[in-house]
PDB file of C-alpha atoms in Angstrom:
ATOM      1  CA  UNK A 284     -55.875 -13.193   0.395  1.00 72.00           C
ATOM      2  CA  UNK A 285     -57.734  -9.996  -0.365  1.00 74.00           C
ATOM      3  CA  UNK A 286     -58.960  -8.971  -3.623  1.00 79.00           C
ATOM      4  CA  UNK A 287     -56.626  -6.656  -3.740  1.00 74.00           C
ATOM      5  CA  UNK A 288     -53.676  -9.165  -3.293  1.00 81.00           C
ATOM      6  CA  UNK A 289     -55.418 -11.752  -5.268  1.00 87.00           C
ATOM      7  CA  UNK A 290     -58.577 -11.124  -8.004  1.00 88.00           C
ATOM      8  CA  UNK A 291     -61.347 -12.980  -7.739  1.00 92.00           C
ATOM      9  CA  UNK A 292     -61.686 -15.120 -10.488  1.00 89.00           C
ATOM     10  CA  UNK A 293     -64.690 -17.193 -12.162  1.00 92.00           C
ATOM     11  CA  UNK A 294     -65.729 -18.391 -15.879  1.00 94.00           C
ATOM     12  CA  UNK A 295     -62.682 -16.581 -17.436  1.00 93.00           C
ATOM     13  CA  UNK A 296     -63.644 -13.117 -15.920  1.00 93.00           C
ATOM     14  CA  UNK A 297     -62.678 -11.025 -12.758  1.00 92.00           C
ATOM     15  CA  UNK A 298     -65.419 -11.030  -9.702  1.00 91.00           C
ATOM     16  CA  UNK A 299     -68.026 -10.191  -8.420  1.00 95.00           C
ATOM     17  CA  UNK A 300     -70.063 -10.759 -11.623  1.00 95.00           C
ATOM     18  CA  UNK A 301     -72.025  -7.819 -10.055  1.00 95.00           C
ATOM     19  CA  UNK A 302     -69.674  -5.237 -10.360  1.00 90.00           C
ATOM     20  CA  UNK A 303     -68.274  -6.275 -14.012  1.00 86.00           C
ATOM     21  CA  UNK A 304     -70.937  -7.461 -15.496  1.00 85.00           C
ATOM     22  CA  UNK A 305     -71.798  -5.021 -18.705  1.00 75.00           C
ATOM     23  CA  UNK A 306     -75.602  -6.411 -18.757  1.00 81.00           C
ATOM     24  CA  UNK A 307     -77.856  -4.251 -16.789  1.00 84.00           C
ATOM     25  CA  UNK A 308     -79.617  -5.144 -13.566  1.00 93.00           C
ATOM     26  CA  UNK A 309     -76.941  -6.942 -11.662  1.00 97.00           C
ATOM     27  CA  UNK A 310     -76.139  -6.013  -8.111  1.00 96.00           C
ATOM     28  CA  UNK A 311     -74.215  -7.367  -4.507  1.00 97.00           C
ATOM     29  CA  UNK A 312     -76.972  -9.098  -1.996  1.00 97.00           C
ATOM     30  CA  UNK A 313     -73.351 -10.227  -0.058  1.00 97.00           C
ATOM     31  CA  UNK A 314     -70.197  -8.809   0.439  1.00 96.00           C
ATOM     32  CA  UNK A 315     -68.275  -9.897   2.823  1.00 96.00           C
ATOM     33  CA  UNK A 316     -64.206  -9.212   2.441  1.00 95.00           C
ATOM     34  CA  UNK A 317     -63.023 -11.189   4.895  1.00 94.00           C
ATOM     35  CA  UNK A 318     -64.373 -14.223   3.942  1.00 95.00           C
ATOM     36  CA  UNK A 319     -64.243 -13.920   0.047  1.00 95.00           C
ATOM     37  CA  UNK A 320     -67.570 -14.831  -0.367  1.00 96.00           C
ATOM     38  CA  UNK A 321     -69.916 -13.035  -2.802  1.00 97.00           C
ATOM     39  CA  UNK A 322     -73.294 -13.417  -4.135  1.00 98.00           C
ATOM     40  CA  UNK A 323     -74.342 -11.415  -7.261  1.00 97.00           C
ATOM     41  CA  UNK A 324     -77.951 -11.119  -8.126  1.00 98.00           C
ATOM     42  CA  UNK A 325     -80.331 -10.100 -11.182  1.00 97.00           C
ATOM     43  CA  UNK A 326     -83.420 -10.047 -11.174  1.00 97.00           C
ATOM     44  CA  UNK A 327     -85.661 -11.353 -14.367  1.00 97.00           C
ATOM     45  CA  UNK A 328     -83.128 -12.030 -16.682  1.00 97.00           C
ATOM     46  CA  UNK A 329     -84.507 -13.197 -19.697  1.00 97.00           C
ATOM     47  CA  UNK A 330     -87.830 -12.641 -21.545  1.00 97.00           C
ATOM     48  CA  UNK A 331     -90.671 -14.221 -20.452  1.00 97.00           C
ATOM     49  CA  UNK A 332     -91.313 -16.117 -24.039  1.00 97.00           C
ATOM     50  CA  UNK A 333     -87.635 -17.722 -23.591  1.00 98.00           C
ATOM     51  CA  UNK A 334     -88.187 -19.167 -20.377  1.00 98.00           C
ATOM     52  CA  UNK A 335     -91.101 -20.795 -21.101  1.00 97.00           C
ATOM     53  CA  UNK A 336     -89.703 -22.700 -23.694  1.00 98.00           C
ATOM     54  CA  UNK A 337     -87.038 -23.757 -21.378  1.00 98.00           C
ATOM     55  CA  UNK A 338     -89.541 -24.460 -18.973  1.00 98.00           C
ATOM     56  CA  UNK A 339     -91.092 -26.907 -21.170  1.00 98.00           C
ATOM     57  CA  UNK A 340     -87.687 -28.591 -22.421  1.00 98.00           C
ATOM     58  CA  UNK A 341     -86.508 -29.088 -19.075  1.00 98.00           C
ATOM     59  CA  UNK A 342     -89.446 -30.899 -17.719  1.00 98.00           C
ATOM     60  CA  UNK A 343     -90.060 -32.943 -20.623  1.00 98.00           C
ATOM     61  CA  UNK A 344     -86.361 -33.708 -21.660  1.00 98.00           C
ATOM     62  CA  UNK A 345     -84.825 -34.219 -18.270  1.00 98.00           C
ATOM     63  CA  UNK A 346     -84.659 -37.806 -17.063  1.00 96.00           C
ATOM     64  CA  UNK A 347     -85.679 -36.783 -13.354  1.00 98.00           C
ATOM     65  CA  UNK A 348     -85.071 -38.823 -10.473  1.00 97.00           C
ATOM     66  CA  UNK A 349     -85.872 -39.159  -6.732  1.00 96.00           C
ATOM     67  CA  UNK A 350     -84.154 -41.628  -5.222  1.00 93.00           C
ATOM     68  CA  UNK A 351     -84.778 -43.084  -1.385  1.00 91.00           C
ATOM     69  CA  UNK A 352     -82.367 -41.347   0.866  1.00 90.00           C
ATOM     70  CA  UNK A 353     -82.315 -42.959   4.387  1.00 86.00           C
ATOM     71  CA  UNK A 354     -86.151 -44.229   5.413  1.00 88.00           C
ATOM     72  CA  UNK A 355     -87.948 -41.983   2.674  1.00 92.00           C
ATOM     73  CA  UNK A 356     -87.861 -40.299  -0.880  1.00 95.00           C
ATOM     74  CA  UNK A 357     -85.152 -37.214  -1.432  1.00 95.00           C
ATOM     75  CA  UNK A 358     -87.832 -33.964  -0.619  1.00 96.00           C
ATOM     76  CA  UNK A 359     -87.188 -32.909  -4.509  1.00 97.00           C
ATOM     77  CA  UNK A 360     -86.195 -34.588  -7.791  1.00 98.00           C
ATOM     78  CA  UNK A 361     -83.278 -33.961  -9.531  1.00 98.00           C
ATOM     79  CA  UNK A 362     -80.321 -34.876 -12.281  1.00 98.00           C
ATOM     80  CA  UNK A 363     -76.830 -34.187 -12.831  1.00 98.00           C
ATOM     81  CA  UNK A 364     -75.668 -32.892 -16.459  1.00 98.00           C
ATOM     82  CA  UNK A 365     -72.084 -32.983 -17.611  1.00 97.00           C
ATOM     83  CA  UNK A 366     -70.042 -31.574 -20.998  1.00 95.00           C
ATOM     84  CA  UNK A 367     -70.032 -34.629 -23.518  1.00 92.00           C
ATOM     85  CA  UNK A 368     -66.556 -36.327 -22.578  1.00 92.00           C
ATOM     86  CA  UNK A 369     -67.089 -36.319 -18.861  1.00 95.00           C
ATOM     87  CA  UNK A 370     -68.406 -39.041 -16.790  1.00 94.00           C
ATOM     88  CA  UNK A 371     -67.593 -37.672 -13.595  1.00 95.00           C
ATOM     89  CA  UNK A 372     -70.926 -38.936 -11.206  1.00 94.00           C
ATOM     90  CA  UNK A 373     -71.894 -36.426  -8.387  1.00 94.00           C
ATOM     91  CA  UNK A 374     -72.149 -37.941  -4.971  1.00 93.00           C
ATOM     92  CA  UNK A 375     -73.346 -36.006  -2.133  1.00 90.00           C
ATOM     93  CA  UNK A 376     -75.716 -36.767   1.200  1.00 87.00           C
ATOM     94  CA  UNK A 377     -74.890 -40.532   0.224  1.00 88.00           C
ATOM     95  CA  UNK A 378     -76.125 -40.126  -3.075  1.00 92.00           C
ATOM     96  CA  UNK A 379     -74.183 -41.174  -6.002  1.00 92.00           C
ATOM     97  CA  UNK A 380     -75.707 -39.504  -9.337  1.00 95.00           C
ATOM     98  CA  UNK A 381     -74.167 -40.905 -12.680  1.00 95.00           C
ATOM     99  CA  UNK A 382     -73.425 -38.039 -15.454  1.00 95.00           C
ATOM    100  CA  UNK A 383     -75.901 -37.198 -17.950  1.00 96.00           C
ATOM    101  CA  UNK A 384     -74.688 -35.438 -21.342  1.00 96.00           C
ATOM    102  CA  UNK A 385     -76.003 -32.187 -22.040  1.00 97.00           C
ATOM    103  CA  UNK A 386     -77.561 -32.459 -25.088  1.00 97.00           C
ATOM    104  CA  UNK A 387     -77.379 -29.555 -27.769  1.00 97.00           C
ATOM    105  CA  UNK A 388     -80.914 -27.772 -26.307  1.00 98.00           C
ATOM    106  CA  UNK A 389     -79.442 -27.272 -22.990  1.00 98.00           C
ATOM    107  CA  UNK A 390     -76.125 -25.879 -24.759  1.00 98.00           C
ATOM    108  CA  UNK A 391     -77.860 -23.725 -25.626  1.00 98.00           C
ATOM    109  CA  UNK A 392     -79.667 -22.473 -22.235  1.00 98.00           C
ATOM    110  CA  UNK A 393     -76.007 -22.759 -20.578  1.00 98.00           C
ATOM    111  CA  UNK A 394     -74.803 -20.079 -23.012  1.00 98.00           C
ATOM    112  CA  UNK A 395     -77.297 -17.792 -22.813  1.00 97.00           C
ATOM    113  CA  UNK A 396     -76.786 -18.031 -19.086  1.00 98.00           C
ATOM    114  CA  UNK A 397     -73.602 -17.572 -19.230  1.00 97.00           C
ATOM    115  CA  UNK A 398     -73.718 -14.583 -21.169  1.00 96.00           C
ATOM    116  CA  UNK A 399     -75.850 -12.771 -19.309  1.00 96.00           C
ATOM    117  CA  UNK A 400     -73.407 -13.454 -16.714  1.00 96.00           C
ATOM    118  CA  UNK A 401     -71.402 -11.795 -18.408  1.00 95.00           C
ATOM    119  CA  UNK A 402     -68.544 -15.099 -18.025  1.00 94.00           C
ATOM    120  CA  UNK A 403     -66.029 -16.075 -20.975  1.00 94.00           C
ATOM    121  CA  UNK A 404     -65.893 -19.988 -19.992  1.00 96.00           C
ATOM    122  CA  UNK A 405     -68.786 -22.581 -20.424  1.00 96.00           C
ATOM    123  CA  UNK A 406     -69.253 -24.607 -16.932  1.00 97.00           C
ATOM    124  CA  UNK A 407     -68.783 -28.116 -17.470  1.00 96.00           C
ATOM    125  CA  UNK A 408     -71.275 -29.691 -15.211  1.00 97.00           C
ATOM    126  CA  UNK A 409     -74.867 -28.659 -13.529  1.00 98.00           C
ATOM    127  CA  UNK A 410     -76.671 -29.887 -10.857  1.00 98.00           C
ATOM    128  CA  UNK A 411     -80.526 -30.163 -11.556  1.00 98.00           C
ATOM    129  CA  UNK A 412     -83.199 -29.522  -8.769  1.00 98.00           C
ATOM    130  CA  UNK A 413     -86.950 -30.165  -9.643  1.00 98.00           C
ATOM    131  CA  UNK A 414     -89.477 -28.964  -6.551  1.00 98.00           C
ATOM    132  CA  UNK A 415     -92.968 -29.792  -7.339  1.00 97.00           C
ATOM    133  CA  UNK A 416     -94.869 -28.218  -4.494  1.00 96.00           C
ATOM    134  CA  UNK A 417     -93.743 -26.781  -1.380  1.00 96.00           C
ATOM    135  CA  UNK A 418     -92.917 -29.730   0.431  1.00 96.00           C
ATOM    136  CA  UNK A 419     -90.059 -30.400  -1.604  1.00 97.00           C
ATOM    137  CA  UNK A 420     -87.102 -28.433  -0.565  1.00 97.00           C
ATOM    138  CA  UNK A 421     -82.931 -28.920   0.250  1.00 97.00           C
ATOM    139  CA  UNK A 422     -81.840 -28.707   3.720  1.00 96.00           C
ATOM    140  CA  UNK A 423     -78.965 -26.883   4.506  1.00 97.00           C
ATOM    141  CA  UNK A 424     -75.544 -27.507   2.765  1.00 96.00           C
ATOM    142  CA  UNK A 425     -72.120 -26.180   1.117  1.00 97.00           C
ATOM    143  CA  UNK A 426     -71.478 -27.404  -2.372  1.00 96.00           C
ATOM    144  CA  UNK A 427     -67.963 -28.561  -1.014  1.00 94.00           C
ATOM    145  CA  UNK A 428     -67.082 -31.605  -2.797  1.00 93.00           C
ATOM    146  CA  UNK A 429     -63.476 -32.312  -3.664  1.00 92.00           C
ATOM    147  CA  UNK A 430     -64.847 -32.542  -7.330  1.00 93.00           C
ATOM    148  CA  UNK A 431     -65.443 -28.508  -7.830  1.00 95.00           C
ATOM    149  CA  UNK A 432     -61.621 -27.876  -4.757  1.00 93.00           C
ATOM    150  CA  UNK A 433     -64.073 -24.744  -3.850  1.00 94.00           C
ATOM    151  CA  UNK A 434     -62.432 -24.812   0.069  1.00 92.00           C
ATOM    152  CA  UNK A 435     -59.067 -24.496  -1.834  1.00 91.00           C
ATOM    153  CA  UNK A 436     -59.884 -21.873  -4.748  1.00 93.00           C
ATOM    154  CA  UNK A 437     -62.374 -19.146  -5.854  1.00 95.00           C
ATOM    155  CA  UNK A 438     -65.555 -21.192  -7.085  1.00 96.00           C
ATOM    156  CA  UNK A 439     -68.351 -19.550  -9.186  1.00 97.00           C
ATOM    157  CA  UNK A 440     -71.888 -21.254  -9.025  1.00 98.00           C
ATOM    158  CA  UNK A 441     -74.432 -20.087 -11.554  1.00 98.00           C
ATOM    159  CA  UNK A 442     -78.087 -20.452 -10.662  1.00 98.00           C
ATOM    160  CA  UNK A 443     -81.279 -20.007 -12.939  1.00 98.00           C
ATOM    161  CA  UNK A 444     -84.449 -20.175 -11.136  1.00 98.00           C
ATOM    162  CA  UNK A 445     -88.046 -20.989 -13.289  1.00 98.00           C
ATOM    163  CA  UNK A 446     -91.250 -21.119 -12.182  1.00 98.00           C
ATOM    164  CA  UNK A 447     -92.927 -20.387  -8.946  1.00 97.00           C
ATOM    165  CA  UNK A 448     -91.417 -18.429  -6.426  1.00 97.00           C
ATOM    166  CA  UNK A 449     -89.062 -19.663  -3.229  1.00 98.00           C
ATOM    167  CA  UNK A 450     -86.946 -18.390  -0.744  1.00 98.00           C
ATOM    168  CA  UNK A 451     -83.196 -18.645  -1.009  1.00 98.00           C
ATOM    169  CA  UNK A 452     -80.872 -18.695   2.234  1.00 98.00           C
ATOM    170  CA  UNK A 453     -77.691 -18.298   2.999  1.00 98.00           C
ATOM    171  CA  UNK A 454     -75.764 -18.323   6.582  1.00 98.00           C
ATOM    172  CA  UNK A 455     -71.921 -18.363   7.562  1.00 97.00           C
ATOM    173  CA  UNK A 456     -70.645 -21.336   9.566  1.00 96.00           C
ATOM    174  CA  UNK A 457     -69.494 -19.195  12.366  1.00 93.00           C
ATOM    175  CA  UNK A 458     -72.941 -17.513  12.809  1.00 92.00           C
ATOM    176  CA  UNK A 459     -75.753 -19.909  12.115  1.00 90.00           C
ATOM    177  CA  UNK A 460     -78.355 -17.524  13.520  1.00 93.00           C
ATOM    178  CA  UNK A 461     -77.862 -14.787  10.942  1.00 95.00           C
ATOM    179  CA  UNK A 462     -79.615 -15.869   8.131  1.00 97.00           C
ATOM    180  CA  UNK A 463     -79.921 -13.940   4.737  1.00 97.00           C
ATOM    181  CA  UNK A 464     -83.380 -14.552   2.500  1.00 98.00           C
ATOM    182  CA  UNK A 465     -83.431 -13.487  -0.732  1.00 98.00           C
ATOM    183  CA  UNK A 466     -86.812 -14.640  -2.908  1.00 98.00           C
ATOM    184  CA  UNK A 467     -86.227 -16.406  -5.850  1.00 98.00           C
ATOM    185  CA  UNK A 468     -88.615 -15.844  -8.993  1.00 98.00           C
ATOM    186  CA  UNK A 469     -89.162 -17.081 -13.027  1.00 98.00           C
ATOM    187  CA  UNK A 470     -86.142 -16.079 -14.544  1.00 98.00           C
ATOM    188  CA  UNK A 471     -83.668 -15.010 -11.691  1.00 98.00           C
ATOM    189  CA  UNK A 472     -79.731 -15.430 -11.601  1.00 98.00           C
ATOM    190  CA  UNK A 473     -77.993 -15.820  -8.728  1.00 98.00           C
ATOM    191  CA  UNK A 474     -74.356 -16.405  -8.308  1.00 98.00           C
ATOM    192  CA  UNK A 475     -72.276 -17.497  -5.422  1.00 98.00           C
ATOM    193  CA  UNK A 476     -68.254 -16.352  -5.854  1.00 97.00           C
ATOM    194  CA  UNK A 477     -65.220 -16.581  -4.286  1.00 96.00           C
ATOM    195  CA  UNK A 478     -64.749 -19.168  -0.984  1.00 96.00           C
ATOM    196  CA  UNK A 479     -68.721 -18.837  -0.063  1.00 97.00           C
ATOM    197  CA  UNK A 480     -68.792 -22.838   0.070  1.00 97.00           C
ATOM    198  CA  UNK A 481     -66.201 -22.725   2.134  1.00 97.00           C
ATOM    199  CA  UNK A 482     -67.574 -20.721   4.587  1.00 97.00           C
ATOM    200  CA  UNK A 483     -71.138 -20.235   4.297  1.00 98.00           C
ATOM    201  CA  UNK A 484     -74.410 -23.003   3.885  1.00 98.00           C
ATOM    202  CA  UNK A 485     -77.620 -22.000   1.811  1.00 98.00           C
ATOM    203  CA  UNK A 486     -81.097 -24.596   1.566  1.00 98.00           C
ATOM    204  CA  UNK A 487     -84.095 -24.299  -0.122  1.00 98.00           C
ATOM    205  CA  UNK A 488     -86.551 -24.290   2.997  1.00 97.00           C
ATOM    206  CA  UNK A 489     -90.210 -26.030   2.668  1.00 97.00           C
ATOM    207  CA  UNK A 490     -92.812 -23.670   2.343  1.00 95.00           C
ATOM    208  CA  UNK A 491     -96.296 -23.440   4.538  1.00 89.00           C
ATOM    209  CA  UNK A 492     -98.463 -22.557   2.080  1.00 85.00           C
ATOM    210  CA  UNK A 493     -99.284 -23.806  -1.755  1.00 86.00           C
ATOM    211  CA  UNK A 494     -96.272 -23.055  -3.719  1.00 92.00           C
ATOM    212  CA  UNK A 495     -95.575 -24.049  -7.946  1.00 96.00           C
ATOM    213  CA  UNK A 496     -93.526 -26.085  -9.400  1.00 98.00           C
ATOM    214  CA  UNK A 497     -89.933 -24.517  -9.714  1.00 98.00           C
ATOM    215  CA  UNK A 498     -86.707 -25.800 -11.379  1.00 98.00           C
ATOM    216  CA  UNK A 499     -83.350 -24.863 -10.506  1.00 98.00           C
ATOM    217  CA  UNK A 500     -80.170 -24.954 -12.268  1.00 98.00           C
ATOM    218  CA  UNK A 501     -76.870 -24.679 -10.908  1.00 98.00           C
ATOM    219  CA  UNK A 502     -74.101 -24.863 -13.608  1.00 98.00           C
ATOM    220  CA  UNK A 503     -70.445 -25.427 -11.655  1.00 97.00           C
ATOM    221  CA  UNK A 504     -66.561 -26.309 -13.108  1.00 96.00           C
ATOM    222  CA  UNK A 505     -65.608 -29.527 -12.123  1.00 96.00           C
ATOM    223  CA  UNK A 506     -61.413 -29.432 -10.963  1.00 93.00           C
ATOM    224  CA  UNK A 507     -60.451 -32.253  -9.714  1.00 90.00           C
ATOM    225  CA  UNK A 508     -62.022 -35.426 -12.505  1.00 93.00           C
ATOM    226  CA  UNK A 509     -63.086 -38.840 -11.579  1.00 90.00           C
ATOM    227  CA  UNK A 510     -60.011 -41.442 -12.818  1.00 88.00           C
ATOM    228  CA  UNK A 511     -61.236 -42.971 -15.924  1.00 85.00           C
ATOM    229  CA  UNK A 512     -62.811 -39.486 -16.834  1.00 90.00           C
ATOM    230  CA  UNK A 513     -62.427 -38.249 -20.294  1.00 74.00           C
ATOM    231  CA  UNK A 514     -61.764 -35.273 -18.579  1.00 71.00           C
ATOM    232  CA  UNK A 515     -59.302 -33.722 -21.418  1.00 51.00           C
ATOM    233  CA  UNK A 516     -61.869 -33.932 -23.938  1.00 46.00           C
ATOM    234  CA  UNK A 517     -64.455 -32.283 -20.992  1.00 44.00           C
ATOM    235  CA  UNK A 518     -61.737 -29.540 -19.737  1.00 50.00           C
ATOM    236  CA  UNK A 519     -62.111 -25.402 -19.516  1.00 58.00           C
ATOM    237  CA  UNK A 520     -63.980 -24.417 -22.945  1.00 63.00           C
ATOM    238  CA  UNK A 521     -64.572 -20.833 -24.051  1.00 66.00           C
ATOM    239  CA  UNK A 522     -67.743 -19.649 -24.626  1.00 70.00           C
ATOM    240  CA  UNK A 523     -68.558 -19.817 -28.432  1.00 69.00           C
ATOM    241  CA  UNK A 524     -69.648 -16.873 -30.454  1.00 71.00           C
ATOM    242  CA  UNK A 525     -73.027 -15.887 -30.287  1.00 72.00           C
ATOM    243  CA  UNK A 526     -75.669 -16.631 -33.474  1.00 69.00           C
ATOM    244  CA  UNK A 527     -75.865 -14.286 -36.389  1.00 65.00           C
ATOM    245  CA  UNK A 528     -78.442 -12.913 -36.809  1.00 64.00           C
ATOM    246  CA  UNK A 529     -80.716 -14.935 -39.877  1.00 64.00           C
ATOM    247  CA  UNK A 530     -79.877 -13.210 -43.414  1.00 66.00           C
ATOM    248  CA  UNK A 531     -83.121 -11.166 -44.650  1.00 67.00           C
ATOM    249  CA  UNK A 532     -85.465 -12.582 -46.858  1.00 67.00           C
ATOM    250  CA  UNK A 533     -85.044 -13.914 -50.273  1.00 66.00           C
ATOM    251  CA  UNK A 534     -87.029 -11.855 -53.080  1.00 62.00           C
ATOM    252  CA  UNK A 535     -90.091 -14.386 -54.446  1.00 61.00           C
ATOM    253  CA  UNK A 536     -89.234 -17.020 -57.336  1.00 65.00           C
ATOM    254  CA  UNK A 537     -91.449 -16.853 -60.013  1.00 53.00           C
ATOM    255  CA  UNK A 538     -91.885 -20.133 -61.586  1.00 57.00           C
ATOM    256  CA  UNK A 539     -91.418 -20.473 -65.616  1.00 54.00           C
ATOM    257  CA  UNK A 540     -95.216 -20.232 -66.340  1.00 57.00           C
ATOM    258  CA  UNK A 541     -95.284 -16.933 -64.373  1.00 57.00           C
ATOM    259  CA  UNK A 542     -94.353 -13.551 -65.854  1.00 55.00           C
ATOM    260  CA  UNK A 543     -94.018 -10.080 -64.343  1.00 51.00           C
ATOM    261  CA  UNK A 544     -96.248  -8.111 -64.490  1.00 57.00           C
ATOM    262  CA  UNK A 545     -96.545  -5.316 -66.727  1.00 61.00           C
ATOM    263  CA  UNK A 546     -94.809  -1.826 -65.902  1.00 50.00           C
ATOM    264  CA  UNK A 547     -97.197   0.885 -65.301  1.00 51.00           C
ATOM    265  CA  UNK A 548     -97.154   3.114 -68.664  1.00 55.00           C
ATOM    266  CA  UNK A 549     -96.442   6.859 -68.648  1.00 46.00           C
ATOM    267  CA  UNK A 550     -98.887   9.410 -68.829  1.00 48.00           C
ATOM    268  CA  UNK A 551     -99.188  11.280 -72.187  1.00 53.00           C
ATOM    269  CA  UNK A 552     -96.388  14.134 -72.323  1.00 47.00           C
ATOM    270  CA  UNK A 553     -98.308  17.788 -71.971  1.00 43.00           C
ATOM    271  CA  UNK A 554     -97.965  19.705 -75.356  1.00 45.00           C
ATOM    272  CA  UNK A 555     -95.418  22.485 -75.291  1.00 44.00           C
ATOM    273  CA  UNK A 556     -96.167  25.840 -75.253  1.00 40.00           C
ATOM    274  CA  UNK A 557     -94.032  27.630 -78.500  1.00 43.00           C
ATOM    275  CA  UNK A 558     -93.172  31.033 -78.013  1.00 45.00           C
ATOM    276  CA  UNK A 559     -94.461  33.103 -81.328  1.00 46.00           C
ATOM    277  CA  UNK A 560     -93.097  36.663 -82.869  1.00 46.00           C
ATOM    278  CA  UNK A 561     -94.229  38.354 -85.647  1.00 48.00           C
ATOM    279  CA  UNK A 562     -91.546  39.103 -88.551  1.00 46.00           C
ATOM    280  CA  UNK A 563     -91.294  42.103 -90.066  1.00 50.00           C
ATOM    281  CA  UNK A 564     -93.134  40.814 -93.351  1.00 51.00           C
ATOM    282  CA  UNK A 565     -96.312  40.085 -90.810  1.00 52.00           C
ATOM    283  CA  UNK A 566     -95.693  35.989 -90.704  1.00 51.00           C
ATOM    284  CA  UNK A 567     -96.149  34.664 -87.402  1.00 53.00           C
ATOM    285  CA  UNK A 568     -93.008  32.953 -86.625  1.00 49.00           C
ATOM    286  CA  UNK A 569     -91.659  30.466 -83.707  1.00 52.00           C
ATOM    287  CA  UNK A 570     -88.524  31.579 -81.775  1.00 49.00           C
ATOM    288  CA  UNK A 571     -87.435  28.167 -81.579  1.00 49.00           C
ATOM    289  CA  UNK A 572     -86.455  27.722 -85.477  1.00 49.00           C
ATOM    290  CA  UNK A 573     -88.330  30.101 -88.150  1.00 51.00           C
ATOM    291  CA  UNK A 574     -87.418  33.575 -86.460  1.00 47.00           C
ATOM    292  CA  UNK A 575     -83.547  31.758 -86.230  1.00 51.00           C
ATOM    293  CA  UNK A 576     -83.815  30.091 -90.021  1.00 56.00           C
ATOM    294  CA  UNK A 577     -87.123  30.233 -91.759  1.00 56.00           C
ATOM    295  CA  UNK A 578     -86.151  28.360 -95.153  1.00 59.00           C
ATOM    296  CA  UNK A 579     -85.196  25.053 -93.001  1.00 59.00           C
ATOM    297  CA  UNK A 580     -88.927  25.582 -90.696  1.00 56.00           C
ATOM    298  CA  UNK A 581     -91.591  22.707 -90.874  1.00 56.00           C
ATOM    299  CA  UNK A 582     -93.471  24.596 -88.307  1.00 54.00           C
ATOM    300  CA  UNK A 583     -97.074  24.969 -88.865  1.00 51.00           C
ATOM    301  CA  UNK A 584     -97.246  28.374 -88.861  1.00 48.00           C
ATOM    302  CA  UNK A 585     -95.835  28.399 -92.014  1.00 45.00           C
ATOM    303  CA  UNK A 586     -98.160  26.306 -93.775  1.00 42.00           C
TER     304      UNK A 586
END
């Protein structure tokens, strides 16, 4: 179906993320209609202070793994994060990875990401991807499992990159030769929507040269639950509210041997000037009583 016939839909809000998205910056590296597959793209997301700190809780918090796939070691390491509730294990490539609850810290990341995004739904799951040089790297694949049904429906696939830079590709099925590179850098989103995993690959290729360490985070909506799965506890949440912003500063307690300090005193009030007429007897009298009643006047002037 077109969009026209049929909206495309992801994390609660209508697709591409690129052309409804209110946050600045986004745009469309793929369009292509008669597929229904998207891929919206911003560039340096988030401030530079922020991802550091993720940088540092991911590699430090994250129980990584690299498992032995075939004869050798999996060219990356990597983890798979669920919503507390869901046990659903990810198994791809003849890997079987068991779920992982995301703990409050990554909440956290995930809704930041998702409002950037611009999306109304948390994801419920992530897959993890650690590559510590450039040898490490993921060959070419579709994230088609029957857990996320994404050759049946509209499937949205939010990726944060961090740390060094690497190339991101993306081919159709029909047309392996035509190959689209986009460079990935500290801070990037990148979203695949609509049927792309139906009918396109992307990989991670290995890189000639040096290359830094760079984690990737792809944050998906598992459909279709493991049996056994809490998965009504682990279902379609909306994305809370964000943070207030902290209340301002309490005024200083002073303690019971303290005491404020004294109030600055007024200066001295000038003299005022008296305005002075002579009465017809000659006596030098003040306008403001003796000229008016001169029996009831203290004044000086008539001492």
């Amino acid at each position: 179906a077109t969009r026209l016939e049929q909206p495309l839909q992801g994390g609660g809000v209508a697709g591409p993320l690129a052309a409804h998205c209110p946050k600045a910056g986004w745009k469309l590296v793929l369009k292509d209609e008669l597929h229904r597959s998207f891929v919206s793209f911003c560039r340096a997301a988030f401030s530079s202070s922020l991802l550091d700190l993720w940088w540092q809780q991911l590699v430090h918090k994250i129980i990584w793994k690299r498992p032995m796939v075939g004869k050798g070691l999996l060219p990356r390491k990597a983890a798979w994060l669920t919503m507390q509730g869901c046990t659903c294990a990810y198994s791809y490539g003849g890997m079987r990875w068991p779920a992982i609850s995301m703990d409050p810290w990554f909440l956290e990341i995930t809704d930041h990401v998702c409002r950037a995004c611009g999306i109304k739904e948390r994801p419920n799951s992530c897959n993890a991807n650690f590559y510590e040089d450039g040898s490490h790297s993921v060959a070419w694949h579709a994230d088609d499992e029957a857990l996320f049904a994404a050759k049946k429906c509209d499937t949205l696939i939010v990726s944060l990159s961090l740390g060094g830079e690497r190339v991101f590709q993306m081919r159709r099925k029909s047309e392996a030769s035509e190959i689209l590179s986009l460079p990935l850098r500290h801070g990037d989103l990148c979203c695949m929507e609509g049927l792309m995993q139906k009918h396109y690959q992307h990989r991670i290729p290995r890189e000639a040269g040096p290359a830094e360490p760079r984690i990737n985070l792809t944050w998906r909506w598992i459909m279709k639950h493991d049996a056994g799965c809490g998965n009504t506890a682990a279902g379609v949440r909306a994305l809370p509210p964000p943070p207030a912003p902290p209340p301002p500063p309490a005024p200083p307690q002073l303690s019971s041997s303290q005491s404020l300090p004294p109030a600055p005193s007024l200066p001295p009030a000038l003299p005022r000037l008296r305005k002075e007429r002579s009465s017809a007897s000659g006596i030098r009298l003040c306008l403001q009583q003796c000229f008016i009643n001169p029996s009831q006047c203290v004044c000086p002037l008539r001492q």
